[in-house]
PDB file of C-alpha atoms in Angstrom:
ATOM      1  CA  MET B  76      92.393 123.945 178.218  1.00  0.00           C
ATOM      2  CA  VAL B  77      95.553 122.012 177.301  1.00  0.00           C
ATOM      3  CA  PHE B  78      94.552 121.848 173.637  1.00  0.00           C
ATOM      4  CA  LEU B  79      93.660 125.540 173.501  1.00  0.00           C
ATOM      5  CA  LEU B  80      96.827 126.777 175.180  1.00  0.00           C
ATOM      6  CA  SER B  81      99.018 124.397 173.159  1.00  0.00           C
ATOM      7  CA  ALA B  82      97.469 125.679 169.940  1.00  0.00           C
ATOM      8  CA  ALA B  83      97.947 129.286 171.068  1.00  0.00           C
ATOM      9  CA  GLY B  84     101.593 128.612 171.932  1.00  0.00           C
ATOM     10  CA  ILE B  85     102.235 127.010 168.541  1.00  0.00           C
ATOM     11  CA  VAL B  86     100.587 129.895 166.677  1.00  0.00           C
ATOM     12  CA  ALA B  87     102.624 132.472 168.600  1.00  0.00           C
ATOM     13  CA  LEU B  88     105.874 130.582 168.078  1.00  0.00           C
ATOM     14  CA  MET B  89     105.423 129.992 164.365  1.00  0.00           C
ATOM     15  CA  PHE B  90     104.307 133.567 163.720  1.00  0.00           C
ATOM     16  CA  LEU B  91     107.399 134.861 165.522  1.00  0.00           C
ATOM     17  CA  VAL B  92     109.674 132.521 163.574  1.00  0.00           C
ATOM     18  CA  TRP B  93     108.001 133.624 160.337  1.00  0.00           C
ATOM     19  CA  LEU B  94     108.819 137.257 161.178  1.00  0.00           C
ATOM     20  CA  VAL B  95     112.441 136.282 161.846  1.00  0.00           C
ATOM     21  CA  SER B  96     112.573 134.415 158.521  1.00  0.00           C
ATOM     22  CA  LEU B  97     111.481 137.578 156.715  1.00  0.00           C
ATOM     23  CA  ARG B  98     114.284 139.494 158.372  1.00  0.00           C
ATOM     24  CA  LEU B  99     116.857 136.832 157.509  1.00  0.00           C
ATOM     25  CA  GLU B 100     115.333 136.070 154.088  1.00  0.00           C
ATOM     26  CA  ASP B 101     115.703 132.402 154.996  1.00  0.00           C
ATOM     27  CA  ALA B 102     112.714 130.126 155.616  1.00  0.00           C
ATOM     28  CA  SER B 103     115.084 127.302 156.631  1.00  0.00           C
ATOM     29  CA  ILE B 104     114.987 128.600 160.184  1.00  0.00           C
ATOM     30  CA  VAL B 105     111.722 126.710 160.594  1.00  0.00           C
ATOM     31  CA  ASP B 106     113.535 123.351 160.544  1.00  0.00           C
ATOM     32  CA  PRO B 107     115.572 123.677 163.780  1.00  0.00           C
ATOM     33  CA  VAL B 108     112.652 125.441 165.478  1.00  0.00           C
ATOM     34  CA  TRP B 109     110.283 122.550 164.645  1.00  0.00           C
ATOM     35  CA  PRO B 110     111.473 120.301 167.524  1.00  0.00           C
ATOM     36  CA  LEU B 111     111.466 123.248 169.934  1.00  0.00           C
ATOM     37  CA  GLY B 112     107.749 123.648 169.243  1.00  0.00           C
ATOM     38  CA  PHE B 113     107.151 120.197 170.703  1.00  0.00           C
ATOM     39  CA  VAL B 114     109.158 121.153 173.778  1.00  0.00           C
ATOM     40  CA  LEU B 115     106.941 124.211 174.177  1.00  0.00           C
ATOM     41  CA  VAL B 116     103.790 122.098 173.867  1.00  0.00           C
ATOM     42  CA  ALA B 117     105.139 119.579 176.368  1.00  0.00           C
ATOM     43  CA  TRP B 118     105.745 122.198 179.057  1.00  0.00           C
ATOM     44  CA  ILE B 119     102.466 123.996 178.417  1.00  0.00           C
ATOM     45  CA  SER B 120     100.726 120.624 178.860  1.00  0.00           C
ATOM     46  CA  PHE B 121     102.803 119.950 181.965  1.00  0.00           C
ATOM     47  CA  LEU B 122     101.818 123.240 183.570  1.00  0.00           C
ATOM     48  CA  VAL B 123      98.075 123.122 182.873  1.00  0.00           C
ATOM     49  CA  GLY B 124      97.377 119.393 182.543  1.00  0.00           C
ATOM     50  CA  GLU B 125      95.877 117.365 185.384  1.00  0.00           C
ATOM     51  CA  GLY B 126      97.374 113.984 184.587  1.00  0.00           C
ATOM     52  CA  GLU B 127      99.462 111.592 186.657  1.00  0.00           C
ATOM     53  CA  PRO B 128     102.488 113.662 187.861  1.00  0.00           C
ATOM     54  CA  ALA B 129     104.967 110.854 187.208  1.00  0.00           C
ATOM     55  CA  ARG B 130     103.771 110.514 183.609  1.00  0.00           C
ATOM     56  CA  GLN B 131     103.794 114.285 183.182  1.00  0.00           C
ATOM     57  CA  TRP B 132     107.434 114.448 184.265  1.00  0.00           C
ATOM     58  CA  LEU B 133     108.303 111.454 182.092  1.00  0.00           C
ATOM     59  CA  LEU B 134     106.787 112.954 178.942  1.00  0.00           C
ATOM     60  CA  ALA B 135     108.155 116.423 179.625  1.00  0.00           C
ATOM     61  CA  ILE B 136     111.693 115.108 180.077  1.00  0.00           C
ATOM     62  CA  LEU B 137     111.599 112.765 177.081  1.00  0.00           C
ATOM     63  CA  VAL B 138     110.201 115.399 174.716  1.00  0.00           C
ATOM     64  CA  THR B 139     112.656 118.024 175.999  1.00  0.00           C
ATOM     65  CA  VAL B 140     115.703 115.782 175.604  1.00  0.00           C
ATOM     66  CA  TRP B 141     114.626 114.789 172.103  1.00  0.00           C
ATOM     67  CA  GLY B 142     113.714 118.328 171.060  1.00  0.00           C
ATOM     68  CA  LEU B 143     116.814 120.094 172.377  1.00  0.00           C
ATOM     69  CA  ARG B 144     119.177 117.540 170.857  1.00  0.00           C
ATOM     70  CA  LEU B 145     117.540 117.600 167.438  1.00  0.00           C
ATOM     71  CA  SER B 146     117.212 121.376 167.391  1.00  0.00           C
ATOM     72  CA  GLY B 147     120.857 121.846 168.372  1.00  0.00           C
ATOM     73  CA  TYR B 148     121.966 119.412 165.685  1.00  0.00           C
ATOM     74  CA  LEU B 149     119.919 121.148 162.994  1.00  0.00           C
ATOM     75  CA  PHE B 150     121.055 124.627 164.050  1.00  0.00           C
ATOM     76  CA  SER B 151     124.713 123.599 163.907  1.00  0.00           C
ATOM     77  CA  ARG B 152     124.239 121.785 160.590  1.00  0.00           C
ATOM     78  CA  ASN B 153     122.505 124.752 158.950  1.00  0.00           C
ATOM     79  CA  LEU B 154     124.770 127.450 160.387  1.00  0.00           C
ATOM     80  CA  GLY B 155     126.360 129.412 157.563  1.00  0.00           C
ATOM     81  CA  GLU B 156     124.577 127.391 154.894  1.00  0.00           C
ATOM     82  CA  PRO B 157     122.300 128.928 152.220  1.00  0.00           C
ATOM     83  CA  GLU B 158     118.543 128.547 152.406  1.00  0.00           C
ATOM     84  CA  ASP B 159     117.376 124.960 151.893  1.00  0.00           C
ATOM     85  CA  TYR B 160     116.743 124.102 148.237  1.00  0.00           C
ATOM     86  CA  ARG B 161     113.081 123.331 148.966  1.00  0.00           C
ATOM     87  CA  TYR B 162     112.410 126.875 150.113  1.00  0.00           C
ATOM     88  CA  GLN B 163     114.558 128.335 147.350  1.00  0.00           C
ATOM     89  CA  ALA B 164     112.348 126.538 144.821  1.00  0.00           C
ATOM     90  CA  MET B 165     109.239 127.910 146.494  1.00  0.00           C
ATOM     91  CA  ARG B 166     110.743 131.391 146.546  1.00  0.00           C
ATOM     92  CA  ARG B 167     111.418 131.236 142.800  1.00  0.00           C
ATOM     93  CA  LYS B 168     107.927 129.916 142.104  1.00  0.00           C
ATOM     94  CA  HIS B 169     106.018 132.525 144.090  1.00  0.00           C
ATOM     95  CA  GLY B 170     108.332 135.513 143.655  1.00  0.00           C
ATOM     96  CA  GLU B 171     107.246 138.581 145.610  1.00  0.00           C
ATOM     97  CA  ARG B 172     104.321 136.626 147.084  1.00  0.00           C
ATOM     98  CA  PHE B 173     106.604 134.142 148.819  1.00  0.00           C
ATOM     99  CA  PRO B 174     106.723 135.924 152.227  1.00  0.00           C
ATOM    100  CA  LEU B 175     102.945 135.738 152.560  1.00  0.00           C
ATOM    101  CA  VAL B 176     102.680 132.303 150.949  1.00  0.00           C
ATOM    102  CA  SER B 177     105.322 130.934 153.321  1.00  0.00           C
ATOM    103  CA  LEU B 178     103.243 132.057 156.314  1.00  0.00           C
ATOM    104  CA  TYR B 179     100.634 129.385 155.662  1.00  0.00           C
ATOM    105  CA  THR B 180     102.381 126.845 153.384  1.00  0.00           C
ATOM    106  CA  VAL B 181     105.523 126.549 155.512  1.00  0.00           C
ATOM    107  CA  PHE B 182     105.034 127.958 159.007  1.00  0.00           C
ATOM    108  CA  GLY B 183     101.274 127.508 159.305  1.00  0.00           C
ATOM    109  CA  LEU B 184     101.323 123.969 157.935  1.00  0.00           C
ATOM    110  CA  GLN B 185     104.197 122.916 160.181  1.00  0.00           C
ATOM    111  CA  GLY B 186     102.388 124.418 163.155  1.00  0.00           C
ATOM    112  CA  LEU B 187      99.262 122.392 162.340  1.00  0.00           C
ATOM    113  CA  LEU B 188     101.313 119.208 161.984  1.00  0.00           C
ATOM    114  CA  MET B 189     103.051 119.993 165.273  1.00  0.00           C
ATOM    115  CA  PHE B 190      99.702 120.199 167.053  1.00  0.00           C
ATOM    116  CA  VAL B 191      98.457 116.897 165.580  1.00  0.00           C
ATOM    117  CA  VAL B 192     101.683 114.959 166.166  1.00  0.00           C
ATOM    118  CA  SER B 193     101.910 116.178 169.769  1.00  0.00           C
ATOM    119  CA  LEU B 194      98.385 114.998 170.677  1.00  0.00           C
ATOM    120  CA  PRO B 195      99.668 111.917 172.580  1.00  0.00           C
ATOM    121  CA  VAL B 196     101.806 114.197 174.729  1.00  0.00           C
ATOM    122  CA  GLN B 197      98.957 116.617 175.383  1.00  0.00           C
ATOM    123  CA  VAL B 198      96.479 113.885 176.296  1.00  0.00           C
ATOM    124  CA  GLY B 199      99.047 111.898 178.279  1.00  0.00           C
ATOM    125  CA  MET B 200      99.558 114.916 180.520  1.00  0.00           C
ATOM    126  CA  SER B 201      95.858 115.728 180.825  1.00  0.00           C
ATOM    127  CA  VAL B 202      94.241 112.472 181.970  1.00  0.00           C
ATOM    128  CA  ALA B 203      95.038 110.967 185.349  1.00  0.00           C
ATOM    129  CA  ALA B 204      95.783 107.233 185.249  1.00  0.00           C
ATOM    130  CA  PRO B 205      98.331 105.025 187.036  1.00  0.00           C
ATOM    131  CA  LEU B 206     101.546 104.045 185.272  1.00  0.00           C
ATOM    132  CA  GLY B 207     101.380 100.732 183.448  1.00  0.00           C
ATOM    133  CA  ILE B 208     102.875  98.380 180.892  1.00  0.00           C
ATOM    134  CA  PHE B 209     102.389 100.784 177.997  1.00  0.00           C
ATOM    135  CA  ASP B 210     104.472 103.406 179.772  1.00  0.00           C
ATOM    136  CA  ILE B 211     107.295 100.872 179.916  1.00  0.00           C
ATOM    137  CA  LEU B 212     106.853  99.937 176.249  1.00  0.00           C
ATOM    138  CA  GLY B 213     106.843 103.619 175.369  1.00  0.00           C
ATOM    139  CA  VAL B 214     110.098 104.279 177.180  1.00  0.00           C
ATOM    140  CA  ILE B 215     111.737 101.279 175.483  1.00  0.00           C
ATOM    141  CA  ALA B 216     110.596 102.472 172.049  1.00  0.00           C
ATOM    142  CA  TRP B 217     111.809 106.001 172.853  1.00  0.00           C
ATOM    143  CA  VAL B 218     115.253 104.790 173.952  1.00  0.00           C
ATOM    144  CA  VAL B 219     115.664 102.725 170.772  1.00  0.00           C
ATOM    145  CA  GLY B 220     114.563 105.674 168.666  1.00  0.00           C
ATOM    146  CA  PHE B 221     116.750 108.207 170.423  1.00  0.00           C
ATOM    147  CA  PHE B 222     119.746 105.912 170.004  1.00  0.00           C
ATOM    148  CA  PHE B 223     119.212 105.497 166.263  1.00  0.00           C
ATOM    149  CA  GLU B 224     118.499 109.188 165.709  1.00  0.00           C
ATOM    150  CA  SER B 225     121.329 110.660 167.775  1.00  0.00           C
ATOM    151  CA  VAL B 226     123.993 108.087 166.879  1.00  0.00           C
ATOM    152  CA  GLY B 227     122.973 108.127 163.204  1.00  0.00           C
ATOM    153  CA  ASP B 228     123.240 111.931 163.084  1.00  0.00           C
ATOM    154  CA  ALA B 229     126.632 111.871 164.819  1.00  0.00           C
ATOM    155  CA  GLN B 230     127.986 109.210 162.457  1.00  0.00           C
ATOM    156  CA  LEU B 231     126.792 111.147 159.407  1.00  0.00           C
ATOM    157  CA  ALA B 232     128.296 114.393 160.713  1.00  0.00           C
ATOM    158  CA  ARG B 233     131.709 112.737 161.202  1.00  0.00           C
ATOM    159  CA  PHE B 234     131.488 111.174 157.740  1.00  0.00           C
ATOM    160  CA  LYS B 235     130.733 114.509 156.080  1.00  0.00           C
ATOM    161  CA  ALA B 236     133.505 116.261 158.014  1.00  0.00           C
ATOM    162  CA  ASN B 237     136.106 114.101 156.268  1.00  0.00           C
ATOM    163  CA  PRO B 238     137.022 115.712 152.904  1.00  0.00           C
ATOM    164  CA  ASP B 239     137.924 112.275 151.524  1.00  0.00           C
ATOM    165  CA  ASN B 240     134.222 111.323 151.699  1.00  0.00           C
ATOM    166  CA  GLN B 241     133.075 114.116 149.400  1.00  0.00           C
ATOM    167  CA  GLY B 242     130.426 112.712 147.030  1.00  0.00           C
ATOM    168  CA  LYS B 243     130.577 109.251 148.593  1.00  0.00           C
ATOM    169  CA  VAL B 244     127.698 107.227 150.028  1.00  0.00           C
ATOM    170  CA  MET B 245     127.501 106.924 153.805  1.00  0.00           C
ATOM    171  CA  ASP B 246     127.095 103.182 154.410  1.00  0.00           C
ATOM    172  CA  GLN B 247     128.900 102.757 157.719  1.00  0.00           C
ATOM    173  CA  GLY B 248     127.731 102.276 161.289  1.00  0.00           C
ATOM    174  CA  LEU B 249     123.949 102.319 161.618  1.00  0.00           C
ATOM    175  CA  TRP B 250     123.769 103.369 157.977  1.00  0.00           C
ATOM    176  CA  ARG B 251     124.717  99.798 157.000  1.00  0.00           C
ATOM    177  CA  TYR B 252     121.388  98.564 158.356  1.00  0.00           C
ATOM    178  CA  THR B 253     119.008 101.302 157.230  1.00  0.00           C
ATOM    179  CA  ARG B 254     119.401 104.133 154.752  1.00  0.00           C
ATOM    180  CA  HIS B 255     117.720 106.460 157.224  1.00  0.00           C
ATOM    181  CA  PRO B 256     118.587 105.634 160.850  1.00  0.00           C
ATOM    182  CA  ASN B 257     117.739 109.193 161.902  1.00  0.00           C
ATOM    183  CA  TYR B 258     114.244 109.031 160.403  1.00  0.00           C
ATOM    184  CA  PHE B 259     113.682 105.549 161.831  1.00  0.00           C
ATOM    185  CA  GLY B 260     114.768 106.911 165.197  1.00  0.00           C
ATOM    186  CA  ASP B 261     112.266 109.762 164.957  1.00  0.00           C
ATOM    187  CA  PHE B 262     109.599 107.215 164.043  1.00  0.00           C
ATOM    188  CA  MET B 263     110.337 105.167 167.167  1.00  0.00           C
ATOM    189  CA  VAL B 264     110.506 108.221 169.439  1.00  0.00           C
ATOM    190  CA  TRP B 265     107.008 109.354 168.482  1.00  0.00           C
ATOM    191  CA  TRP B 266     105.505 105.887 168.732  1.00  0.00           C
ATOM    192  CA  GLY B 267     107.112 105.790 172.177  1.00  0.00           C
ATOM    193  CA  HIS B 268     105.368 109.029 173.121  1.00  0.00           C
ATOM    194  CA  PHE B 269     102.120 107.548 171.828  1.00  0.00           C
ATOM    195  CA  PHE B 270     102.383 104.379 173.932  1.00  0.00           C
ATOM    196  CA  ILE B 271     102.994 106.481 177.039  1.00  0.00           C
ATOM    197  CA  GLY B 272     100.007 108.656 176.185  1.00  0.00           C
ATOM    198  CA  ALA B 273      97.889 105.572 175.445  1.00  0.00           C
ATOM    199  CA  SER B 274      98.442 104.409 179.012  1.00  0.00           C
ATOM    200  CA  VAL B 275      95.740 106.837 180.190  1.00  0.00           C
ATOM    201  CA  GLY B 276      92.983 104.858 178.442  1.00  0.00           C
ATOM    202  CA  TRP B 277      90.724 105.316 175.443  1.00  0.00           C
ATOM    203  CA  GLU B 278      91.465 109.048 175.239  1.00  0.00           C
ATOM    204  CA  GLY B 279      95.111 108.218 174.691  1.00  0.00           C
ATOM    205  CA  TRP B 280      94.412 105.589 172.046  1.00  0.00           C
ATOM    206  CA  LEU B 281      92.452 108.133 170.022  1.00  0.00           C
ATOM    207  CA  THR B 282      95.678 110.133 169.572  1.00  0.00           C
ATOM    208  CA  ILE B 283      97.100 107.405 167.322  1.00  0.00           C
ATOM    209  CA  VAL B 284      96.592 109.909 164.507  1.00  0.00           C
ATOM    210  CA  GLY B 285      99.718 111.679 165.826  1.00  0.00           C
ATOM    211  CA  PRO B 286     102.297 108.928 165.241  1.00  0.00           C
ATOM    212  CA  ILE B 287     100.535 107.905 162.021  1.00  0.00           C
ATOM    213  CA  VAL B 288     100.944 111.435 160.647  1.00  0.00           C
ATOM    214  CA  MET B 289     104.600 111.561 161.737  1.00  0.00           C
ATOM    215  CA  SER B 290     105.281 108.121 160.234  1.00  0.00           C
ATOM    216  CA  THR B 291     103.705 109.173 156.943  1.00  0.00           C
ATOM    217  CA  LEU B 292     105.791 112.335 156.833  1.00  0.00           C
ATOM    218  CA  LEU B 293     109.010 110.454 157.573  1.00  0.00           C
ATOM    219  CA  MET B 294     108.451 107.562 155.190  1.00  0.00           C
ATOM    220  CA  ARG B 295     106.356 108.939 152.339  1.00  0.00           C
ATOM    221  CA  ILE B 296     106.374 112.729 152.111  1.00  0.00           C
ATOM    222  CA  SER B 297     109.034 115.075 153.516  1.00  0.00           C
ATOM    223  CA  GLY B 298     111.466 112.538 154.904  1.00  0.00           C
ATOM    224  CA  ALA B 299     113.118 109.539 153.280  1.00  0.00           C
ATOM    225  CA  LYS B 300     111.274 109.650 149.961  1.00  0.00           C
ATOM    226  CA  LEU B 301     112.020 113.328 149.261  1.00  0.00           C
ATOM    227  CA  LEU B 302     115.644 113.072 150.353  1.00  0.00           C
ATOM    228  CA  GLU B 303     116.401 110.091 148.151  1.00  0.00           C
ATOM    229  CA  LYS B 304     115.219 111.860 144.997  1.00  0.00           C
ATOM    230  CA  GLY B 305     118.252 114.127 145.229  1.00  0.00           C
ATOM    231  CA  LEU B 306     120.687 111.557 146.578  1.00  0.00           C
ATOM    232  CA  LYS B 307     120.195 109.273 143.587  1.00  0.00           C
ATOM    233  CA  LYS B 308     121.476 112.086 141.381  1.00  0.00           C
ATOM    234  CA  ARG B 309     124.219 113.474 143.643  1.00  0.00           C
ATOM    235  CA  ARG B 310     125.788 110.307 145.068  1.00  0.00           C
ATOM    236  CA  GLN B 311     127.601 107.861 142.830  1.00  0.00           C
ATOM    237  CA  GLY B 312     126.816 104.316 143.920  1.00  0.00           C
ATOM    238  CA  TYR B 313     123.586 105.235 145.677  1.00  0.00           C
ATOM    239  CA  GLU B 314     121.531 102.839 143.548  1.00  0.00           C
ATOM    240  CA  GLU B 315     123.798  99.983 144.697  1.00  0.00           C
ATOM    241  CA  TYR B 316     123.353 101.172 148.276  1.00  0.00           C
ATOM    242  CA  ILE B 317     119.582 101.029 147.809  1.00  0.00           C
ATOM    243  CA  ALA B 318     119.826  97.494 146.430  1.00  0.00           C
ATOM    244  CA  ARG B 319     121.582  96.129 149.517  1.00  0.00           C
ATOM    245  CA  THR B 320     120.266  98.321 152.368  1.00  0.00           C
ATOM    246  CA  SER B 321     116.837  98.581 153.958  1.00  0.00           C
ATOM    247  CA  GLY B 322     114.972 101.765 153.116  1.00  0.00           C
ATOM    248  CA  PHE B 323     113.719 102.355 156.652  1.00  0.00           C
ATOM    249  CA  PHE B 324     113.463  99.528 159.195  1.00  0.00           C
ATOM    250  CA  PRO B 325     116.925  98.221 160.180  1.00  0.00           C
ATOM    251  CA  ARG B 326     118.086  94.808 158.994  1.00  0.00           C
ATOM    252  CA  PRO B 327     121.415  93.292 157.881  1.00  0.00           C
ATOM    253  CA  PRO B 328     122.518  94.241 154.347  1.00  0.00           C
ATOM    254  CA  ARG B 329     121.167  91.863 151.689  1.00  0.00           C
ATOM    255  CA  SER B 330     124.691  90.685 150.966  1.00  0.00           C
ATOM    256  CA  GLU B 331     124.805  89.308 154.518  1.00  0.00           C
ATOM    257  CA  LEU B 332     121.391  87.622 154.518  1.00  0.00           C
TER     258      LEU B 332
END
């Protein structure tokens, strides 16, 4: 029942957001809504799942805090900005067919990924099992991830707000230790959710596909790899930044090793 209702909630949400994107002529709206979809799944699972109440509350709160913060950050960052260049390129490629194409290539695909990535949350709220060591490990991983993601985003926002930094490379704060503290933070958050979900037993361990998919997206597909293609061209000194700074997992700059 949890899987079915979660899937139905995701379909309804993404279809509604697609309709709004047609009205606004801006597919970028999907980005800040993406984390809210996980919040929706978490509370659907909370309401209909039959898992350990303490774990249900834990997962619901963690996912909600993560989702609301990230969504608010993305909404404020995108406010007043033109449609993301990725969707502009798709719009040019598909022309008049883009509205329909975007339904399944943008909104449908993200909805499917949302369902897969959220499997640890759904299963963690569905199977009753006492709290254990993996719940603790999950919370620790989540806290580390939330710190890197939220602090990294705040540091980048302050850096960009200073006109003197126009065109410069952000290599301060957490960005000294990893070129993508926000993506690393997201990585840790979802492995944290997985460890909590895995605490219920073998059903939870089967959901490892969720964090693996999220990790692949962040590291190899739509996250760090895609972003750096443009940054190498737009930011003078970015190649030097790459040479001295970890691409994902934090470590001291090479000049300090």
